[in-house]
Amino acid sequence: MPEVLFSHDPDRPMARQAVPGHNRFHPDVPPAATARPGQEFRIECREWTDGQIGDNDSADDVRGVDLDHAHMLSGPVRVEGAEPGDLLVVDILDIGAIPQEASEKGPVCGQGWGYSGIFAKVNGGGFLTDYYPGAYKAVWDFKGQVSTSRHVPGVEYTGITHPGLMGVAPSQELLERWNRRERALISTDPERVPPLALPPLTSGTLAGTAEGDLFDRIAAEGARTVPPRENGGNHDIKNLTRGSRILYPVHVPGALLSVGDLHFSQGDGEINFCGAIEMGGFIDLHVDVIKGGMESYGVHRNPVFQPGRVAPQYSEYLTFIGVGVDHRDNTNLYLDATEAYRNACLNAISYLKKWGYTGEQAYLILGTSPIEGRIGGVVDVPNACCAVYLPTEIFTDDIRPGAGGPVYKDRGQVAVAGG
């Protein structure tokens, strides 16, 4: 096993770890460990909400989750010799869940189980929040590479395990640029629910080992970890798995690499917001540095990655198409791929409901299963076209169209929030 550079005690919240991690991006978050170019090492990760979600049949915990406290990131790891203008090369060697306790499910997310959720519109929302504004949850059990759920019967997935969030620290100038543009966006509709962006927030800040004035500055300026940005961050790309190589532009000395938000399985888009099957676990990495790589390779703005060769081997799909029209009021949008993908998802949900799945169950299937999201076209005015490829082999029933028509079964419901 590689050397553990960042350890995690599953029974302790992140703030009480031997070396705490962080939940804000800032150039002055103190490094928690140091790695050498060419070194292989392990980082242990806590589930992204810091243990707020339980293995139970209520979504009250999803409805009340404290998002000020997320994401829980392990690190940062300082890489010797990395300087602004370089590229940090990160290879994912292995990734997995927290080991189960004596082959039995443990109390901590990742110990044999994970969860997915639909966040309430008033607390984060999701891709289809106008259609599903409440809070819902499904708990998933792990058996090797396969996940099943008592809340969504009739499906099982082979997971494509990956980190939802990995990135390097921004420079002070880059951080200030983020904060300016996101505040400008918020100002266009400051009362929107959910908000258009999440500005710096002192409440719930975790800044590693920083104390005193340094902590106060990180809390006041630090970028929230919810969106992806130029440093990487919360990309939620399902194919960023074992065997992948990522090239991160370096903005600060040492690069300051952090990782967290591990997922057992997820579809393209993570459309529920909390759409992946979330877990705690470990990730093994190898790092190297390409001196002057930003200029040499023209990688200035965002990371570049080479996917690994690991993926579930599904070969049969049912594909749902959507176009960039808001069908609620028949508004034609101009080359709007987001609306087109949303409609493709809604069309898939409508189809699955004919087989007995509730809308919430179908929504969570699209978020957690390895669906493929494709852009069909963004050039034919006025309608963008997107598609959702749903693997039919994940279902225990044959859901493909046939002479007999859809077979409706009562499949229960996901966990819901109380009154």
Short mmCIF file of C-alpha atoms in Angstrom, two decimals:
data_model
loop_
_atom_site.label_atom_id
_atom_site.label_comp_id
_atom_site.label_asym_id
_atom_site.label_seq_id
_atom_site.Cartn_x
_atom_site.Cartn_y
_atom_site.Cartn_z
CA MET A 1 0.00 0.00 0.00
CA PRO A 2 1.31 3.51 -0.78
CA GLU A 3 2.31 5.84 2.03
CA VAL A 4 -0.72 7.54 3.57
CA LEU A 5 -0.15 11.30 3.36
CA PHE A 6 -3.57 12.28 4.66
CA SER A 7 -5.32 9.92 7.07
CA HIS A 8 -8.97 9.86 8.07
CA ASP A 9 -10.64 8.42 11.18
CA PRO A 10 -14.22 7.59 10.08
CA ASP A 11 -15.53 8.12 13.62
CA ARG A 12 -14.38 11.76 13.81
CA PRO A 13 -15.63 14.85 11.94
CA MET A 14 -13.09 16.56 9.72
CA ALA A 15 -12.38 19.35 12.21
CA ARG A 16 -11.30 16.73 14.80
CA GLN A 17 -8.99 14.70 12.56
CA ALA A 18 -5.32 14.50 13.57
CA VAL A 19 -4.69 16.96 10.73
CA PRO A 20 -7.96 18.58 9.59
CA GLY A 21 -8.76 19.19 5.95
CA HIS A 22 -10.54 22.22 4.54
CA ASN A 23 -13.72 23.33 2.74
CA ARG A 24 -12.65 26.56 1.04
CA PHE A 25 -10.20 27.22 -1.81
CA HIS A 26 -7.61 29.86 -0.86
CA PRO A 27 -3.89 30.19 -1.64
CA ASP A 28 -3.00 30.41 2.07
CA VAL A 29 -4.65 27.24 3.38
CA PRO A 30 -1.62 25.59 5.07
CA PRO A 31 -0.39 22.37 3.43
CA ALA A 32 -1.30 19.22 5.35
CA ALA A 33 1.45 17.09 3.77
CA THR A 34 4.25 17.20 1.19
CA ALA A 35 4.86 14.92 -1.81
CA ARG A 36 7.83 14.59 -4.16
CA PRO A 37 7.56 14.47 -7.95
CA GLY A 38 7.41 10.79 -8.87
CA GLN A 39 5.93 9.76 -5.52
CA GLU A 40 2.94 7.43 -5.06
CA PHE A 41 0.75 8.08 -2.02
CA ARG A 42 -2.70 7.54 -0.54
CA ILE A 43 -5.21 10.17 0.58
CA GLU A 44 -8.13 9.10 2.76
CA CYS A 45 -11.32 11.07 2.27
CA ARG A 46 -14.38 11.81 4.34
CA GLU A 47 -17.83 11.84 2.77
CA TRP A 48 -18.51 15.34 1.45
CA THR A 49 -21.13 16.49 4.02
CA ASP A 50 -18.98 15.36 6.97
CA GLY A 51 -21.38 12.63 8.05
CA GLN A 52 -24.66 14.54 7.97
CA ILE A 53 -26.54 11.85 5.98
CA GLY A 54 -27.51 8.52 7.54
CA ASP A 55 -28.48 5.00 6.46
CA ASN A 56 -32.19 5.36 7.21
CA ASP A 57 -35.58 5.72 5.53
CA SER A 58 -36.12 9.45 6.00
CA ALA A 59 -34.93 12.37 3.88
CA ASP A 60 -35.08 14.81 6.78
CA ASP A 61 -31.28 14.79 6.86
CA VAL A 62 -31.13 15.74 3.17
CA ARG A 63 -33.71 18.49 3.69
CA GLY A 64 -31.73 19.96 6.59
CA VAL A 65 -28.17 19.42 5.34
CA ASP A 66 -25.79 22.28 6.18
CA LEU A 67 -24.21 23.17 2.85
CA ASP A 68 -22.12 25.92 4.45
CA HIS A 69 -19.99 23.06 5.77
CA ALA A 70 -19.27 21.36 2.42
CA HIS A 71 -17.21 19.98 0.74
CA MET A 72 -14.87 18.11 3.06
CA LEU A 73 -11.51 18.13 1.26
CA SER A 74 -8.42 16.15 2.25
CA GLY A 75 -5.19 18.11 1.92
CA PRO A 76 -3.82 20.29 0.60
CA VAL A 77 -0.71 18.36 -0.45
CA ARG A 78 2.28 20.51 -1.38
CA VAL A 79 4.26 19.10 -4.31
CA GLU A 80 7.98 19.88 -4.10
CA GLY A 81 9.29 21.99 -6.98
CA ALA A 82 5.91 22.92 -8.44
CA GLU A 83 5.79 26.62 -9.35
CA PRO A 84 3.29 28.92 -11.08
CA GLY A 85 3.36 28.26 -14.83
CA ASP A 86 4.07 24.54 -14.39
CA LEU A 87 1.63 21.70 -14.97
CA LEU A 88 0.95 19.30 -12.11
CA VAL A 89 0.54 15.75 -13.44
CA VAL A 90 -1.78 13.61 -11.29
CA ASP A 91 -2.33 9.92 -12.04
CA ILE A 92 -5.20 8.09 -10.31
CA LEU A 93 -3.80 4.68 -9.41
CA ASP A 94 -6.66 3.31 -7.33
CA ILE A 95 -9.80 4.44 -5.55
CA GLY A 96 -12.27 2.72 -3.25
CA ALA A 97 -14.74 2.90 -0.40
CA ILE A 98 -13.98 2.76 3.31
CA PRO A 99 -13.51 -0.93 4.24
CA GLN A 100 -16.58 -2.53 5.77
CA GLU A 101 -16.48 -3.56 9.41
CA ALA A 102 -15.97 -7.34 9.57
CA SER A 103 -17.85 -7.70 6.26
CA GLU A 104 -20.88 -5.92 7.76
CA LYS A 105 -22.15 -2.47 6.89
CA GLY A 106 -20.73 0.17 9.19
CA PRO A 107 -22.33 3.39 10.43
CA VAL A 108 -20.21 5.68 8.22
CA CYS A 109 -21.05 6.45 4.59
CA GLY A 110 -18.69 4.31 2.50
CA GLN A 111 -18.60 1.35 4.89
CA GLY A 112 -20.67 -0.88 2.64
CA TRP A 113 -23.19 1.77 1.69
CA GLY A 114 -23.64 5.17 0.13
CA TYR A 115 -26.50 7.52 -0.65
CA SER A 116 -27.89 9.81 -3.32
CA GLY A 117 -30.33 12.63 -2.79
CA ILE A 118 -32.53 15.28 -4.30
CA PHE A 119 -31.91 18.55 -2.48
CA ALA A 120 -34.86 20.77 -1.64
CA LYS A 121 -35.18 23.83 -3.86
CA VAL A 122 -34.77 26.11 -0.84
CA ASN A 123 -31.51 24.37 0.10
CA GLY A 124 -29.43 23.86 -3.02
CA GLY A 125 -31.93 22.45 -5.46
CA GLY A 126 -30.79 20.46 -8.49
CA PHE A 127 -31.00 20.22 -12.26
CA LEU A 128 -34.78 19.53 -12.21
CA THR A 129 -35.56 21.52 -9.06
CA ASP A 130 -38.57 23.27 -10.63
CA TYR A 131 -40.10 19.84 -11.25
CA TYR A 132 -38.93 18.14 -8.03
CA PRO A 133 -38.62 20.89 -5.38
CA GLY A 134 -38.71 18.63 -2.31
CA ALA A 135 -36.04 16.59 -0.51
CA TYR A 136 -35.65 12.88 -1.24
CA LYS A 137 -33.01 10.19 -0.65
CA ALA A 138 -32.00 6.69 -1.66
CA VAL A 139 -29.51 4.53 0.25
CA TRP A 140 -27.36 2.19 -1.85
CA ASP A 141 -25.65 -1.01 -0.68
CA PHE A 142 -22.25 -2.02 -2.07
CA LYS A 143 -21.30 -5.58 -2.95
CA GLY A 144 -17.94 -5.52 -4.68
CA GLN A 145 -18.37 -3.29 -7.71
CA VAL A 146 -22.18 -3.49 -7.71
CA SER A 147 -24.68 -1.20 -5.97
CA THR A 148 -28.38 -1.81 -5.26
CA SER A 149 -30.97 0.14 -3.29
CA ARG A 150 -33.99 -0.78 -1.19
CA HIS A 151 -35.42 2.60 -2.21
CA VAL A 152 -35.08 2.00 -5.98
CA PRO A 153 -35.83 -1.69 -6.59
CA GLY A 154 -35.22 -3.36 -9.90
CA VAL A 155 -31.88 -1.78 -10.80
CA GLU A 156 -28.23 -2.57 -10.09
CA TYR A 157 -25.12 -0.79 -11.37
CA THR A 158 -21.49 -1.59 -11.78
CA GLY A 159 -19.86 1.48 -10.30
CA ILE A 160 -17.37 3.73 -12.07
CA THR A 161 -15.78 5.04 -8.87
CA HIS A 162 -14.20 8.49 -9.06
CA PRO A 163 -13.44 11.66 -7.09
CA GLY A 164 -16.14 14.25 -7.63
CA LEU A 165 -13.76 17.00 -6.57
CA MET A 166 -10.02 17.41 -7.05
CA GLY A 167 -8.06 20.58 -7.67
CA VAL A 168 -5.20 22.89 -6.82
CA ALA A 169 -5.15 26.22 -4.98
CA PRO A 170 -5.85 29.48 -6.83
CA SER A 171 -3.51 32.43 -6.73
CA GLN A 172 -4.73 35.48 -4.83
CA GLU A 173 -5.39 37.25 -8.14
CA LEU A 174 -7.36 34.30 -9.53
CA LEU A 175 -9.36 34.00 -6.29
CA GLU A 176 -10.29 37.68 -6.45
CA ARG A 177 -11.33 37.26 -10.09
CA TRP A 178 -13.68 34.40 -9.10
CA ASN A 179 -15.24 36.42 -6.30
CA ARG A 180 -15.80 39.48 -8.51
CA ARG A 181 -17.51 37.61 -11.33
CA GLU A 182 -19.67 35.45 -9.04
CA ARG A 183 -20.84 38.45 -7.02
CA ALA A 184 -21.67 40.21 -10.30
CA LEU A 185 -23.79 37.22 -11.33
CA ILE A 186 -25.62 37.18 -7.98
CA SER A 187 -26.40 40.90 -8.34
CA THR A 188 -28.48 40.20 -11.46
CA ASP A 189 -31.08 38.37 -9.32
CA PRO A 190 -30.08 38.58 -5.64
CA GLU A 191 -33.30 37.05 -4.28
CA ARG A 192 -33.29 33.97 -6.50
CA VAL A 193 -33.99 30.59 -4.87
CA PRO A 194 -31.73 28.67 -5.16
CA PRO A 195 -29.11 31.42 -5.49
CA LEU A 196 -27.23 32.00 -8.72
CA ALA A 197 -23.86 31.50 -6.99
CA LEU A 198 -22.35 31.00 -3.55
CA PRO A 199 -20.09 33.86 -2.42
CA PRO A 200 -17.50 33.55 0.39
CA LEU A 201 -19.13 32.72 3.72
CA THR A 202 -17.46 32.72 7.12
CA SER A 203 -20.06 30.40 8.65
CA GLY A 204 -18.95 26.77 8.56
CA THR A 205 -15.45 27.54 7.27
CA LEU A 206 -12.78 24.88 7.79
CA ALA A 207 -9.29 26.06 6.89
CA GLY A 208 -7.01 23.18 7.82
CA THR A 209 -4.57 24.15 10.56
CA ALA A 210 -4.99 27.91 9.99
CA GLU A 211 -5.70 29.96 13.11
CA GLY A 212 -6.19 33.57 14.16
CA ASP A 213 -5.91 36.28 11.53
CA LEU A 214 -5.00 33.75 8.81
CA PHE A 215 -8.16 31.77 9.50
CA ASP A 216 -10.26 34.93 9.45
CA ARG A 217 -8.83 35.97 6.08
CA ILE A 218 -9.42 32.53 4.54
CA ALA A 219 -12.99 32.55 5.88
CA ALA A 220 -13.66 36.02 4.48
CA GLU A 221 -12.10 35.45 1.04
CA GLY A 222 -12.10 31.69 0.43
CA ALA A 223 -14.07 30.32 -2.52
CA ARG A 224 -16.83 27.84 -1.81
CA THR A 225 -16.17 24.42 -3.32
CA VAL A 226 -19.52 23.75 -5.02
CA PRO A 227 -18.70 24.86 -8.61
CA PRO A 228 -15.81 23.81 -10.85
CA ARG A 229 -13.41 26.60 -11.78
CA GLU A 230 -10.02 27.12 -13.43
CA ASN A 231 -8.28 25.20 -10.63
CA GLY A 232 -10.29 22.05 -11.27
CA GLY A 233 -12.58 21.56 -8.30
CA ASN A 234 -16.03 19.99 -8.39
CA HIS A 235 -16.01 18.62 -11.95
CA ASP A 236 -18.14 15.52 -11.23
CA ILE A 237 -16.81 13.76 -14.33
CA LYS A 238 -17.60 10.05 -14.01
CA ASN A 239 -14.75 8.93 -16.29
CA LEU A 240 -12.13 10.58 -14.07
CA THR A 241 -11.42 7.18 -12.54
CA ARG A 242 -8.64 4.59 -12.21
CA GLY A 243 -5.96 5.05 -14.82
CA SER A 244 -6.83 8.68 -15.53
CA ARG A 245 -4.13 11.34 -15.83
CA ILE A 246 -4.97 14.98 -15.09
CA LEU A 247 -2.84 18.03 -15.93
CA TYR A 248 -3.53 20.94 -13.57
CA PRO A 249 -2.21 24.46 -14.26
CA VAL A 250 -0.17 25.50 -11.19
CA HIS A 251 -1.06 28.89 -9.69
CA VAL A 252 0.84 28.88 -6.37
CA PRO A 253 4.15 27.43 -5.15
CA GLY A 254 3.68 23.75 -4.34
CA ALA A 255 0.39 23.59 -6.33
CA LEU A 256 -1.50 22.60 -3.12
CA LEU A 257 -3.55 19.63 -4.35
CA SER A 258 -6.77 18.67 -2.55
CA VAL A 259 -9.31 15.90 -3.15
CA GLY A 260 -12.67 14.73 -1.81
CA ASP A 261 -16.32 14.02 -2.63
CA LEU A 262 -15.72 10.41 -3.66
CA HIS A 263 -18.47 8.75 -5.74
CA PHE A 264 -19.27 5.05 -6.14
CA SER A 265 -21.34 5.62 -9.29
CA GLN A 266 -22.73 8.57 -11.24
CA GLY A 267 -24.24 9.53 -14.59
CA ASP A 268 -23.15 12.34 -16.87
CA GLY A 269 -24.26 15.60 -15.33
CA GLU A 270 -24.85 14.39 -11.74
CA ILE A 271 -28.26 15.87 -12.36
CA ASN A 272 -29.66 15.57 -8.81
CA PHE A 273 -26.91 17.90 -7.43
CA CYS A 274 -26.41 15.22 -4.80
CA GLY A 275 -26.86 12.86 -7.69
CA ALA A 276 -23.92 10.51 -7.40
CA ILE A 277 -23.77 7.64 -4.94
CA GLU A 278 -21.72 9.44 -2.29
CA MET A 279 -19.16 7.74 -0.08
CA GLY A 280 -16.02 8.15 1.98
CA GLY A 281 -12.92 6.18 1.07
CA PHE A 282 -9.38 6.40 -0.27
CA ILE A 283 -7.60 7.46 -3.45
CA ASP A 284 -4.06 6.50 -4.49
CA LEU A 285 -2.21 9.07 -6.58
CA HIS A 286 1.10 9.58 -8.38
CA VAL A 287 2.29 13.13 -9.01
CA ASP A 288 4.85 14.73 -11.27
CA VAL A 289 5.62 18.22 -12.59
CA ILE A 290 6.06 19.53 -16.13
CA LYS A 291 8.19 22.66 -15.79
CA GLY A 292 6.76 25.55 -17.80
CA GLY A 293 4.00 23.25 -18.99
CA MET A 294 1.25 25.85 -19.07
CA GLU A 295 3.00 27.72 -21.87
CA SER A 296 4.48 24.65 -23.60
CA TYR A 297 1.12 22.91 -23.95
CA GLY A 298 -1.17 25.94 -24.06
CA VAL A 299 -3.02 24.76 -20.94
CA HIS A 300 -3.74 28.07 -19.25
CA ARG A 301 -7.36 28.12 -18.18
CA ASN A 302 -8.65 24.69 -17.15
CA PRO A 303 -7.21 21.23 -16.49
CA VAL A 304 -6.85 18.62 -19.22
CA PHE A 305 -7.27 14.91 -18.56
CA GLN A 306 -6.77 11.55 -20.22
CA PRO A 307 -9.52 9.09 -19.17
CA GLY A 308 -8.47 5.71 -17.88
CA ARG A 309 -9.58 2.47 -19.53
CA VAL A 310 -11.95 1.53 -16.70
CA ALA A 311 -15.69 1.75 -17.38
CA PRO A 312 -18.79 -0.43 -16.92
CA GLN A 313 -19.24 -2.65 -19.96
CA TYR A 314 -22.79 -1.79 -21.01
CA SER A 315 -23.62 -2.17 -24.69
CA GLU A 316 -27.38 -1.63 -25.00
CA TYR A 317 -29.01 1.74 -24.45
CA LEU A 318 -32.37 3.44 -24.75
CA THR A 319 -31.75 7.01 -25.87
CA PHE A 320 -33.95 9.97 -25.02
CA ILE A 321 -33.73 13.23 -26.98
CA GLY A 322 -34.48 16.78 -25.86
CA VAL A 323 -34.42 20.16 -27.58
CA GLY A 324 -33.95 23.68 -26.24
CA VAL A 325 -37.60 24.58 -25.67
CA ASP A 326 -39.27 25.30 -22.33
CA HIS A 327 -42.37 23.19 -22.86
CA ARG A 328 -44.10 24.56 -19.76
CA ASP A 329 -44.96 27.78 -21.58
CA ASN A 330 -43.82 26.90 -25.13
CA THR A 331 -40.88 29.33 -25.00
CA ASN A 332 -38.28 28.78 -27.69
CA LEU A 333 -34.75 29.29 -26.36
CA TYR A 334 -31.75 30.00 -28.57
CA LEU A 335 -29.31 27.09 -28.84
CA ASP A 336 -29.77 26.28 -25.15
CA ALA A 337 -28.04 22.93 -24.57
CA THR A 338 -28.84 23.01 -20.85
CA GLU A 339 -32.58 23.11 -21.52
CA ALA A 340 -32.19 20.44 -24.20
CA TYR A 341 -30.42 18.10 -21.75
CA ARG A 342 -33.04 18.87 -19.10
CA ASN A 343 -35.78 17.86 -21.53
CA ALA A 344 -33.96 14.66 -22.45
CA CYS A 345 -33.87 13.78 -18.74
CA LEU A 346 -37.56 14.64 -18.31
CA ASN A 347 -38.43 12.44 -21.30
CA ALA A 348 -36.51 9.54 -19.74
CA ILE A 349 -38.34 10.04 -16.44
CA SER A 350 -41.71 10.07 -18.20
CA TYR A 351 -40.84 6.75 -19.86
CA LEU A 352 -39.66 5.06 -16.63
CA LYS A 353 -42.83 6.11 -14.80
CA LYS A 354 -44.77 3.81 -17.16
CA TRP A 355 -42.85 0.89 -15.65
CA GLY A 356 -43.86 1.82 -12.09
CA TYR A 357 -40.97 4.01 -11.01
CA THR A 358 -41.96 7.22 -9.30
CA GLY A 359 -40.62 10.43 -10.76
CA GLU A 360 -38.22 10.70 -7.82
CA GLN A 361 -36.94 7.15 -8.30
CA ALA A 362 -36.41 7.75 -12.02
CA TYR A 363 -34.68 11.06 -11.32
CA LEU A 364 -32.27 9.34 -8.92
CA ILE A 365 -31.63 6.54 -11.44
CA LEU A 366 -30.49 9.14 -13.97
CA GLY A 367 -28.22 10.78 -11.41
CA THR A 368 -26.57 7.63 -10.10
CA SER A 369 -26.42 5.18 -13.02
CA PRO A 370 -23.70 5.48 -15.69
CA ILE A 371 -25.87 7.28 -18.24
CA GLU A 372 -24.11 8.90 -21.19
CA GLY A 373 -24.96 12.52 -21.94
CA ARG A 374 -24.38 13.64 -25.52
CA ILE A 375 -24.66 16.94 -27.38
CA GLY A 376 -26.36 16.21 -30.68
CA GLY A 377 -26.06 19.68 -32.16
CA VAL A 378 -25.64 23.31 -31.11
CA VAL A 379 -25.57 24.87 -34.58
CA ASP A 380 -29.09 24.46 -35.99
CA VAL A 381 -30.96 27.59 -34.92
CA PRO A 382 -32.91 27.91 -32.78
CA ASN A 383 -32.94 24.48 -31.09
CA ALA A 384 -29.98 22.78 -29.48
CA CYS A 385 -30.35 18.99 -29.30
CA CYS A 386 -29.04 16.75 -26.50
CA ALA A 387 -29.51 13.09 -25.67
CA VAL A 388 -29.44 10.81 -22.63
CA TYR A 389 -28.23 7.24 -23.24
CA LEU A 390 -29.76 5.04 -20.53
CA PRO A 391 -28.17 1.56 -20.26
CA THR A 392 -31.03 -0.95 -20.35
CA GLU A 393 -28.91 -3.72 -18.80
CA ILE A 394 -29.02 -2.06 -15.36
CA PHE A 395 -32.70 -3.04 -15.02
CA THR A 396 -33.84 -6.46 -13.85
CA ASP A 397 -36.92 -6.10 -16.12
CA ASP A 398 -36.62 -5.60 -19.86
CA ILE A 399 -37.69 -1.96 -20.26
CA ARG A 400 -37.15 -1.79 -24.01
CA PRO A 401 -40.22 -1.01 -26.14
CA GLY A 402 -41.94 -4.19 -27.27
CA ALA A 403 -45.19 -5.67 -28.48
CA GLY A 404 -46.50 -6.18 -24.95
CA GLY A 405 -46.19 -2.54 -23.94
CA PRO A 406 -44.79 -1.30 -20.61
CA VAL A 407 -45.35 -3.56 -17.58
CA TYR A 408 -46.28 -1.46 -14.55
CA LYS A 409 -45.06 -2.64 -11.13
CA ASP A 410 -45.47 -0.99 -7.76
CA ARG A 411 -41.86 -0.17 -6.84
CA GLY A 412 -42.52 1.81 -3.66
CA GLN A 413 -40.84 5.18 -3.20
CA VAL A 414 -37.55 6.73 -2.19
CA ALA A 415 -37.07 8.13 1.31
CA VAL A 416 -39.00 11.38 1.76
CA ALA A 417 -38.78 14.22 4.27
CA GLY A 418 -41.34 14.46 7.06
CA GLY A 419 -43.95 17.18 7.38
#
